[in-house]
XYZ file of C-alpha atoms in Angstrom:
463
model
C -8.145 55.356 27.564
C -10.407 52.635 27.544
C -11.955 53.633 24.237
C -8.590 53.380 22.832
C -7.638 49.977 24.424
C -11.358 48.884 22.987
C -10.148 50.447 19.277
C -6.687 48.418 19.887
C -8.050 45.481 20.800
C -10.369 45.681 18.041
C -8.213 46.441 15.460
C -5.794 43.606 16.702
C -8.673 40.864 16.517
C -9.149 42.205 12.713
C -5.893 41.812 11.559
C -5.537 38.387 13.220
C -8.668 37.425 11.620
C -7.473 38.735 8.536
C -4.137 37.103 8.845
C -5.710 33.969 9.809
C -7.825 33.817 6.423
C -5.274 34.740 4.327
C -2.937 31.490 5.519
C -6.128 29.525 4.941
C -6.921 30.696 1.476
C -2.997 30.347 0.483
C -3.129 26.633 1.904
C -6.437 26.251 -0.097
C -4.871 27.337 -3.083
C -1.137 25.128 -2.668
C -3.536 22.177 -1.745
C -5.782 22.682 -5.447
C -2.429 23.646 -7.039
C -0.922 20.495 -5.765
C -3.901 18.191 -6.487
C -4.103 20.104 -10.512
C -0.148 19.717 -10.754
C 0.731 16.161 -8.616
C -1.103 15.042 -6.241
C 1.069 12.058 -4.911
C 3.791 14.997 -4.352
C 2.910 14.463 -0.149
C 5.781 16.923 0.710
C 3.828 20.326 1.830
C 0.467 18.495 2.254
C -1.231 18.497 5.584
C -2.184 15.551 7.800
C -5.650 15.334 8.867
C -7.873 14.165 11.746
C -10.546 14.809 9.748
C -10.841 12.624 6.274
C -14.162 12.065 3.866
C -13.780 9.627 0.964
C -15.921 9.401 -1.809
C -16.174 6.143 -3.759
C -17.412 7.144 -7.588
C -17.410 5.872 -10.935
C -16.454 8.292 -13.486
C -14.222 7.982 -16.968
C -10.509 9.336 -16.935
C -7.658 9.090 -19.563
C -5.440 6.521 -18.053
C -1.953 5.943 -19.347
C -3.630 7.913 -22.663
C -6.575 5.776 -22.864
C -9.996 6.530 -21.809
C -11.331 4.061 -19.015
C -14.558 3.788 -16.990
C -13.247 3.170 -13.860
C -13.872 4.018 -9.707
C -11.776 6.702 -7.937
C -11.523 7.162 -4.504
C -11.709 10.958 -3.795
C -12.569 13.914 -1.789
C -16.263 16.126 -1.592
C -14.576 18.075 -4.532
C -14.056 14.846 -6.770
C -10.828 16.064 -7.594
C -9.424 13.360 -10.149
C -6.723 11.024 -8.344
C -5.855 8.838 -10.992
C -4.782 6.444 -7.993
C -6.683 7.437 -5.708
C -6.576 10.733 -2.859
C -3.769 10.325 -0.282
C -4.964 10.034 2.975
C -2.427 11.382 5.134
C -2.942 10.969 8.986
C 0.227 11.314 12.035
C 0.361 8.772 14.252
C -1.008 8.634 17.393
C -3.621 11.010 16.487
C -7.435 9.708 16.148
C -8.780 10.179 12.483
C -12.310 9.868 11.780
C -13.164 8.522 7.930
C -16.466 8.926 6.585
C -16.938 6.459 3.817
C -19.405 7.145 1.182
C -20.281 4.716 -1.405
C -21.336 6.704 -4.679
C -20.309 4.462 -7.203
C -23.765 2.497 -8.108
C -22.049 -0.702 -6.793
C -21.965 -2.318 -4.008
C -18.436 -2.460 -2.477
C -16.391 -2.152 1.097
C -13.053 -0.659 2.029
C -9.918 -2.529 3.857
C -7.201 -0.771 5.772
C -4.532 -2.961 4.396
C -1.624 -3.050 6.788
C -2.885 -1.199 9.727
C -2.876 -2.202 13.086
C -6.900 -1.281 13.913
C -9.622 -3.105 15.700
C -11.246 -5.882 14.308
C -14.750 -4.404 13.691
C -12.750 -1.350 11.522
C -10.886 -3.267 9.174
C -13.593 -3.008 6.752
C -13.965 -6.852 4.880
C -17.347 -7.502 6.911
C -18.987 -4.041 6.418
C -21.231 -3.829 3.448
C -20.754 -0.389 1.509
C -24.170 -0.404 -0.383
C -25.066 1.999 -3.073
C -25.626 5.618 -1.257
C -24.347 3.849 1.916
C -21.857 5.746 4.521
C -19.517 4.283 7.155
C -17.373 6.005 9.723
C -14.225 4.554 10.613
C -12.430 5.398 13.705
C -8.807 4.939 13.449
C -5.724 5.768 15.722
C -2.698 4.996 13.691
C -0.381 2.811 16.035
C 2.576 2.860 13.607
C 3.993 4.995 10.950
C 4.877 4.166 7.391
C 3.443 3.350 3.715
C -0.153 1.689 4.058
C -3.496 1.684 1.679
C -7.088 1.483 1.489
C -8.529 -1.102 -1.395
C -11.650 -2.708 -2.262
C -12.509 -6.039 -0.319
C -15.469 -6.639 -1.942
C -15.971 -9.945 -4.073
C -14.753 -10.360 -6.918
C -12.244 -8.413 -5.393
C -10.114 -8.302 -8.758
C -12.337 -6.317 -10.687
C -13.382 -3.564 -8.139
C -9.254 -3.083 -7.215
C -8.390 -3.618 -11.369
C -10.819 -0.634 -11.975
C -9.234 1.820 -9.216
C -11.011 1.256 -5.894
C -7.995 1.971 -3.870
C -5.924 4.979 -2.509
C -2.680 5.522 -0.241
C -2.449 6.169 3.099
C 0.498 7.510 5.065
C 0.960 7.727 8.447
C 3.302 10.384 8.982
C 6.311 11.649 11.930
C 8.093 14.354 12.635
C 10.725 12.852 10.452
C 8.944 12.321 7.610
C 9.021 15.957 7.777
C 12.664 16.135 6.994
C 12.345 14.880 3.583
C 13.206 17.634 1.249
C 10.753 15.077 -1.336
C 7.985 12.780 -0.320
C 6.472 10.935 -3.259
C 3.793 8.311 -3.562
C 4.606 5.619 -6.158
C 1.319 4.020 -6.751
C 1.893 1.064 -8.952
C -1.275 -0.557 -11.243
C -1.690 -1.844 -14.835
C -4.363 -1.836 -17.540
C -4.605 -5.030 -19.312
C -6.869 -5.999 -22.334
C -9.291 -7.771 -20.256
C -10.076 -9.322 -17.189
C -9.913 -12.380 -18.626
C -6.512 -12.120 -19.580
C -5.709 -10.538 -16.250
C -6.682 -13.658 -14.962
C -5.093 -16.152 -16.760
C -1.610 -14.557 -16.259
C -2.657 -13.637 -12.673
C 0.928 -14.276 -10.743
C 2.952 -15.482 -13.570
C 5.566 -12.408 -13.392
C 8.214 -13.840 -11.424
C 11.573 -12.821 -11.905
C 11.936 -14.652 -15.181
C 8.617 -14.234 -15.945
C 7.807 -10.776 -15.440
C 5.003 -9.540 -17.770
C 5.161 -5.633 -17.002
C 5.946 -4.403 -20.085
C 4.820 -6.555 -21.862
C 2.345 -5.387 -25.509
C -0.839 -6.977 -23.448
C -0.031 -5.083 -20.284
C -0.090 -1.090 -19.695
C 1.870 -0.301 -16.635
C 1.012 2.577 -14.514
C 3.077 5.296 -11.980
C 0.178 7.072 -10.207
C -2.663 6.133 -12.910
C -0.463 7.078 -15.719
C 2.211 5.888 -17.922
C 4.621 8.887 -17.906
C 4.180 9.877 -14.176
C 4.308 13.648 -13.166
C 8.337 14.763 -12.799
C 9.780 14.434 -9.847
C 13.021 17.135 -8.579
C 15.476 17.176 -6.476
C 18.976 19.025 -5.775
C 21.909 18.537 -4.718
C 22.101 18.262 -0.705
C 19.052 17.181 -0.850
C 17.218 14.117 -0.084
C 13.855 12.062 -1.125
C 11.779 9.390 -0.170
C 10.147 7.737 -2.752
C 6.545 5.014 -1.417
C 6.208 2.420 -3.687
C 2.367 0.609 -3.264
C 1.481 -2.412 -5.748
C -2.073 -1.829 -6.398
C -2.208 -4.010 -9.062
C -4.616 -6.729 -9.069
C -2.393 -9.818 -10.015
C 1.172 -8.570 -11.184
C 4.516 -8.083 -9.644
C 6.394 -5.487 -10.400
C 9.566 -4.320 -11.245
C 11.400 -1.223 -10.424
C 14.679 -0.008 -12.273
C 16.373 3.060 -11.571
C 19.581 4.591 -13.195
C 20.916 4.930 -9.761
C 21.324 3.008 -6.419
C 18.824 4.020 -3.712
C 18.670 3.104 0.080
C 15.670 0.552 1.068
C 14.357 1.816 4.410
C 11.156 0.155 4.780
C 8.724 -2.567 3.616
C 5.332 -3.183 4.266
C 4.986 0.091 6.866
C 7.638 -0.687 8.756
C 11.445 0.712 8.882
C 14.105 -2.088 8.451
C 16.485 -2.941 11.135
C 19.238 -3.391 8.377
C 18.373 -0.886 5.368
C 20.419 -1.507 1.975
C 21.189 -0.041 -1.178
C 20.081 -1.758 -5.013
C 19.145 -0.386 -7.962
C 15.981 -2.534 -9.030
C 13.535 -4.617 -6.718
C 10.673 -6.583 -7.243
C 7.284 -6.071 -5.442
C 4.433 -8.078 -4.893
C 0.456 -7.626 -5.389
C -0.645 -5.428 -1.918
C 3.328 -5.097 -0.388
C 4.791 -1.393 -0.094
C 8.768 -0.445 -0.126
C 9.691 2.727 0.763
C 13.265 4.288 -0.551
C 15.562 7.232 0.298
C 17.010 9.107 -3.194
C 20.255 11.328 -2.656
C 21.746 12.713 -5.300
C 25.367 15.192 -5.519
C 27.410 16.588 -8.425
C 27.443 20.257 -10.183
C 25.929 18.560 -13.543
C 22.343 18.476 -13.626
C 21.120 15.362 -15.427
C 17.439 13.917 -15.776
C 17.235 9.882 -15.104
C 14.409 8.005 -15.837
C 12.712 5.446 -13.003
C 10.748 2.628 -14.543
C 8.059 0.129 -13.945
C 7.831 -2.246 -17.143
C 6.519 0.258 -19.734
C 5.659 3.379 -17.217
C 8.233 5.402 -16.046
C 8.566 8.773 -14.286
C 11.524 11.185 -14.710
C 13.506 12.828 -12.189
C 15.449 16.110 -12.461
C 18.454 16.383 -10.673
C 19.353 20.240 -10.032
C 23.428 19.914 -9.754
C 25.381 22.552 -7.308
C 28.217 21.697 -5.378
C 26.272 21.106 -2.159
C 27.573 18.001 -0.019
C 25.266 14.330 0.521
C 22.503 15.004 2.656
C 22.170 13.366 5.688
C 19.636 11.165 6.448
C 16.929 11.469 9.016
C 16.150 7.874 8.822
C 15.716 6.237 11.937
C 16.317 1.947 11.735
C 13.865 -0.352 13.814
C 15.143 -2.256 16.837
C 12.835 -5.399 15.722
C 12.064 -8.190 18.473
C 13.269 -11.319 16.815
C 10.053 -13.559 17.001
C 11.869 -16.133 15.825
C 13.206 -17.092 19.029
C 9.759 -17.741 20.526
C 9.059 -21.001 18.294
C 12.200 -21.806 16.233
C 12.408 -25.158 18.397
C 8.848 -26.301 17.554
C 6.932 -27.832 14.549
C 4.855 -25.434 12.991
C 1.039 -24.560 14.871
C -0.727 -23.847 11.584
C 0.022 -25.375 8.217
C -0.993 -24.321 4.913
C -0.457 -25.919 1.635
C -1.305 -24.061 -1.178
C -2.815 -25.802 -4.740
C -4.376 -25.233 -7.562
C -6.368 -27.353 -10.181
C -8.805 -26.876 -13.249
C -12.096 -27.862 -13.252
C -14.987 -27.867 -15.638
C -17.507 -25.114 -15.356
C -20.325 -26.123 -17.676
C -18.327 -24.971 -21.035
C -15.765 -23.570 -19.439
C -12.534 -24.175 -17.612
C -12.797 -22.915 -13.932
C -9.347 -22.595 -11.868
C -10.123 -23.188 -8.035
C -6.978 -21.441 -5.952
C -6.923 -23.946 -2.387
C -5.788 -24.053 0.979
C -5.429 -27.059 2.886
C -7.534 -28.912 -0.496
C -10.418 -26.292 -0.013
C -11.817 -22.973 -1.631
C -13.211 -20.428 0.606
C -15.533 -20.009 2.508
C -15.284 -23.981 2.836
C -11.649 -23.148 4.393
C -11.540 -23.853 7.946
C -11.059 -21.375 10.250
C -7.394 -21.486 12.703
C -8.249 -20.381 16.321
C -5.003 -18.691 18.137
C -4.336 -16.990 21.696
C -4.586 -12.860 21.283
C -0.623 -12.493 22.829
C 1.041 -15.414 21.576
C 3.386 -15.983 19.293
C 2.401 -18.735 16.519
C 4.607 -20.299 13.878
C 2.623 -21.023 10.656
C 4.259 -23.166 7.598
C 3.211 -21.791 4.111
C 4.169 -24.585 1.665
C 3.917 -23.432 -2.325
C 2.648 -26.727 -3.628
C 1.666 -25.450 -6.907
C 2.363 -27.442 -9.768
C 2.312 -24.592 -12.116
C 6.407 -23.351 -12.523
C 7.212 -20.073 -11.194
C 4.050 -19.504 -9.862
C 3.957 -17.585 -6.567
C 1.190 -16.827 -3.964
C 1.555 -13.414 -2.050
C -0.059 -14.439 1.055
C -1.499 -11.049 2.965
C -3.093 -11.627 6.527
C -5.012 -9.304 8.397
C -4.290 -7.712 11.921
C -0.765 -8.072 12.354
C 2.632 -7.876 10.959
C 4.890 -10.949 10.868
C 8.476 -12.142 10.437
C 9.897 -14.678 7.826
C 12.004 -17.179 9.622
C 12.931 -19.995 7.767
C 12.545 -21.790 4.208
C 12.881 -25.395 4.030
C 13.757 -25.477 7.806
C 17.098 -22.961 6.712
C 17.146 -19.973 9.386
C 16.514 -16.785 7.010
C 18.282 -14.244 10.163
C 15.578 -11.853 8.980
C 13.703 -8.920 11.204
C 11.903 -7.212 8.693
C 7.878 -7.260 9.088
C 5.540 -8.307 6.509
C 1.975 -7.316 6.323
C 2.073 -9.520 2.511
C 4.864 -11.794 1.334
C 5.659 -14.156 -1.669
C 5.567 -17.198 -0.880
C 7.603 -19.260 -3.598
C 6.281 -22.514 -5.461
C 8.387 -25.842 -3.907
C 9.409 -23.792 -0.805
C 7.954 -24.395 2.913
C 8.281 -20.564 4.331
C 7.486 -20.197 7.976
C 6.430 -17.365 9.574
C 6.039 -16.148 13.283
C 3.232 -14.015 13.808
C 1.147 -12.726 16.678
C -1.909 -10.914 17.091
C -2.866 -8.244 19.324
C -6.510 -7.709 18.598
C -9.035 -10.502 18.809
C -11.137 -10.960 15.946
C -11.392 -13.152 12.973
C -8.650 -11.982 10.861
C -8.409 -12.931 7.259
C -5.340 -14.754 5.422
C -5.372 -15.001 1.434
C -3.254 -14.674 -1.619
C -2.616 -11.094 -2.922
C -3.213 -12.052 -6.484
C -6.657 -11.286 -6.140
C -8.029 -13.320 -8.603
C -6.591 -16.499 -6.381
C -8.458 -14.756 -3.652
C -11.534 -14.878 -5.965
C -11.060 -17.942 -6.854
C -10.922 -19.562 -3.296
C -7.128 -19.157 -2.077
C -8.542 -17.231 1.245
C -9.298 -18.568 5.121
C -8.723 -16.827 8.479
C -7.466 -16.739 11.928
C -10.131 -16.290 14.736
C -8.278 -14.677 17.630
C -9.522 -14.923 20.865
């Protein structure tokens, strides 16, 4: 009897084991099938505690033309045309091993999350061959990214040094289609890049344009995307472009559920939207009717189609669940602002050429001054557009926390949504509340990273 409970036991462990490898191999092979096929399809892919990035330089066909340019990818050097999708849950602790293999020297910025100081990456050097582990625990979920922080930031985020990075639910999980939208552009040169850095405004939006090649995940006809009737989709929209807004038109009305990483208190339903350098915009996509059609989503001259499967299936429901947001705007709407920044431009003279220097408060960075605030307390900072320049607007991103917009020239906006990055318009005084958590010196600067280049950048010291 025991000889047979020993052959039992044994033969149980070997099937297990078996078993066991065989679900591994098959999730091997979906996970190379889904990299080969569409990698920003996030639907079936796994989260992981576990993440290793490698920073290279390599040539690709982007948007059918061929382009030295840097990918962020995985040991394999799969090629993520917008870099690999990092995909953690939150909650959980996710170790990131760094490695710069790119022959340039570079760093990496969690844009958006809610991390300690000493991991948010602007202040660590990445130098050639050099490795850095980051230890994050995601605190919220949502739509985030990694990108370049390294000056000049414009070039090293114009030629790819970014990725996506989703912090996933249980929810999320619901989604019959999860799609990353990663939004970029090739232009004819940096030069150019520059010079119309910010100038796409509603009525002067220069996607699409002959200079300009937009991009849906690093190409200009984006992978398919399908869905069926009873069914529904949520679609992550990043701007990774350097300098340019962008402009998304669908054939259809979709539900906004989130900007920036965050779910809305009040979602709505539109069928374009414009997007800033560095924001994200998450959106639900339900679709019903026995015809099956195929519609075509575009971003200036990139577009990606989606195939609608028709059946006779009713609307989904959604699984979204809205954000109870604490108003922050009751904390300081009494008050003058804490922290005021005007924001300028001007041309100068350098040697030959004409130099523009991007300012706050009348200085370029690093001459900026530093604004020292209370870890805890709630701050109201005034963001006046002072440019001269028509239709110019400054996407001003800051560091370490999340803030509300509550008023424009001293009119109550009623808004809870949080902002990680927002426009802020030329001839308009936008105040914010914010509030930081984590002490540290956090950074502020203008999204258009060639502003940011160019000296539109200070920080917050939090103590």
């Amino acid at each position: 009897m025991k000889l047979k409970k020993k052959v039992y036991l044994g033969t149980f462990v070997l099937a297990t084991t078996i078993l066991l490898s065989s679900c591994s191999s098959t999730n091997n092979f979906k996970d190379k099938q889904q990299v080969k096929e569409d990698p920003y399809n996030i639907t079936l892919k796994e989260s992981r505690t576990n993440v290793k990035i490698n920073i290279i330089s390599t040539t690709s066909k982007i948007a059918d033309k061929k382009e030295r340019h840097y990918q962020y990818t995985d040991e394999s050097e799969n090629n993520y045309l917008a870099g690999m999708p990092i995909i953690l849950d939150k909650g959980k602790e996710a170790t990131i091993k760094v490695s710069n293999k790119s022959s340039t020297t570079t760093n990496v910025h969690w844009h958006g999350l809610s991390i300690p100081n000493n991991q948010d990456g602007p202040d660590i050097t990445l130098n050639n061959k050099g490795e850095k582990t980051f230890k994050i625990t995601p605190k919220e979920s949502g739509t985030f990214w990694v990108h370049s922080h390294y000056r000049p930031v414009e070039t090293q985020v114009t030629k790819g040094m970014y990725a996506p990075i989703i912090i996933r639910t249980e929810t999320d999980k619901k989604y019959d289609l999860d799609e990353v939208m990663m939004l970029g552009d090739i232009q004819e040169s940096n030069e150019q890049n520059s010079t119309m850095a910010g100038m796409n405004m509603d009525d002067m939006d220069m996607s699409g344009s002959a200079s300009i090649t937009d991009t849906i995940n690093g190409k200009k006809i984006a992978s398919n995307l399908k869905i069926e009737g009873g069914q529904i989709g949520k679609l992550r929209f990043i701007n990774a472009s350097a300098n340019n807004f962008k402009t998304i038109k669908f054939p259809f009305k979709v539900r906004v559920i989130a900007k920036d990483g965050y779910n809305l208190e009040q979602v709505y339903e539109t069928q374009n939207f414009n997007i800033a350098p560095g924001q994200r915009l998450d959106v639900e996509v339900v679709l019903t009717g026995k015809e099956s059609k195929t519609y075509t989503i575009k971003d200036g001259n990139a577009k990606v189609k989606l195939i609608y499967k028709g059946n006779d299936k009713s609307k989904a429901i959604s699984p979204f669940i809205p954000l109870k947001a604490d108003n922050l705007e009751k904390y300081v709407s009494d008050k003058a602002p804490d922290i005021s920044m005007k924001l300028t431009e001007e041309m100068e003279m350098n040697g030959s050429e004409m130099k523009m220097r991007e300012m706050i408060n009348g200085e370029v960075f690093p001459n900026t001054e530093t604004f020292n605030v209370k870890v805890g307390q709630v701050y109201k900072v005034q963001f006046e557009n002072a440019d001269k320049m028509a239709g110019m607007s400054h996407p001003m991103h800051i560091h370490g926390a999340h803030f509300q917009i509550i008023s424009k020239n001293g009119h109550p906006t009623n808004d809870t949504t949080w902002y990680d990055t927002y426009p802020m318009d030329q001839g308009i005084k936008t105040d914010i509340a914010i509030k930081f958590d984590e002490p540290g010196v956090w950074m502020v600067h203008c999204h258009i990273l060639n502003h940011e280049d160019n000296g539109m950048m200070t920080s917050f010291t939090a103590k």
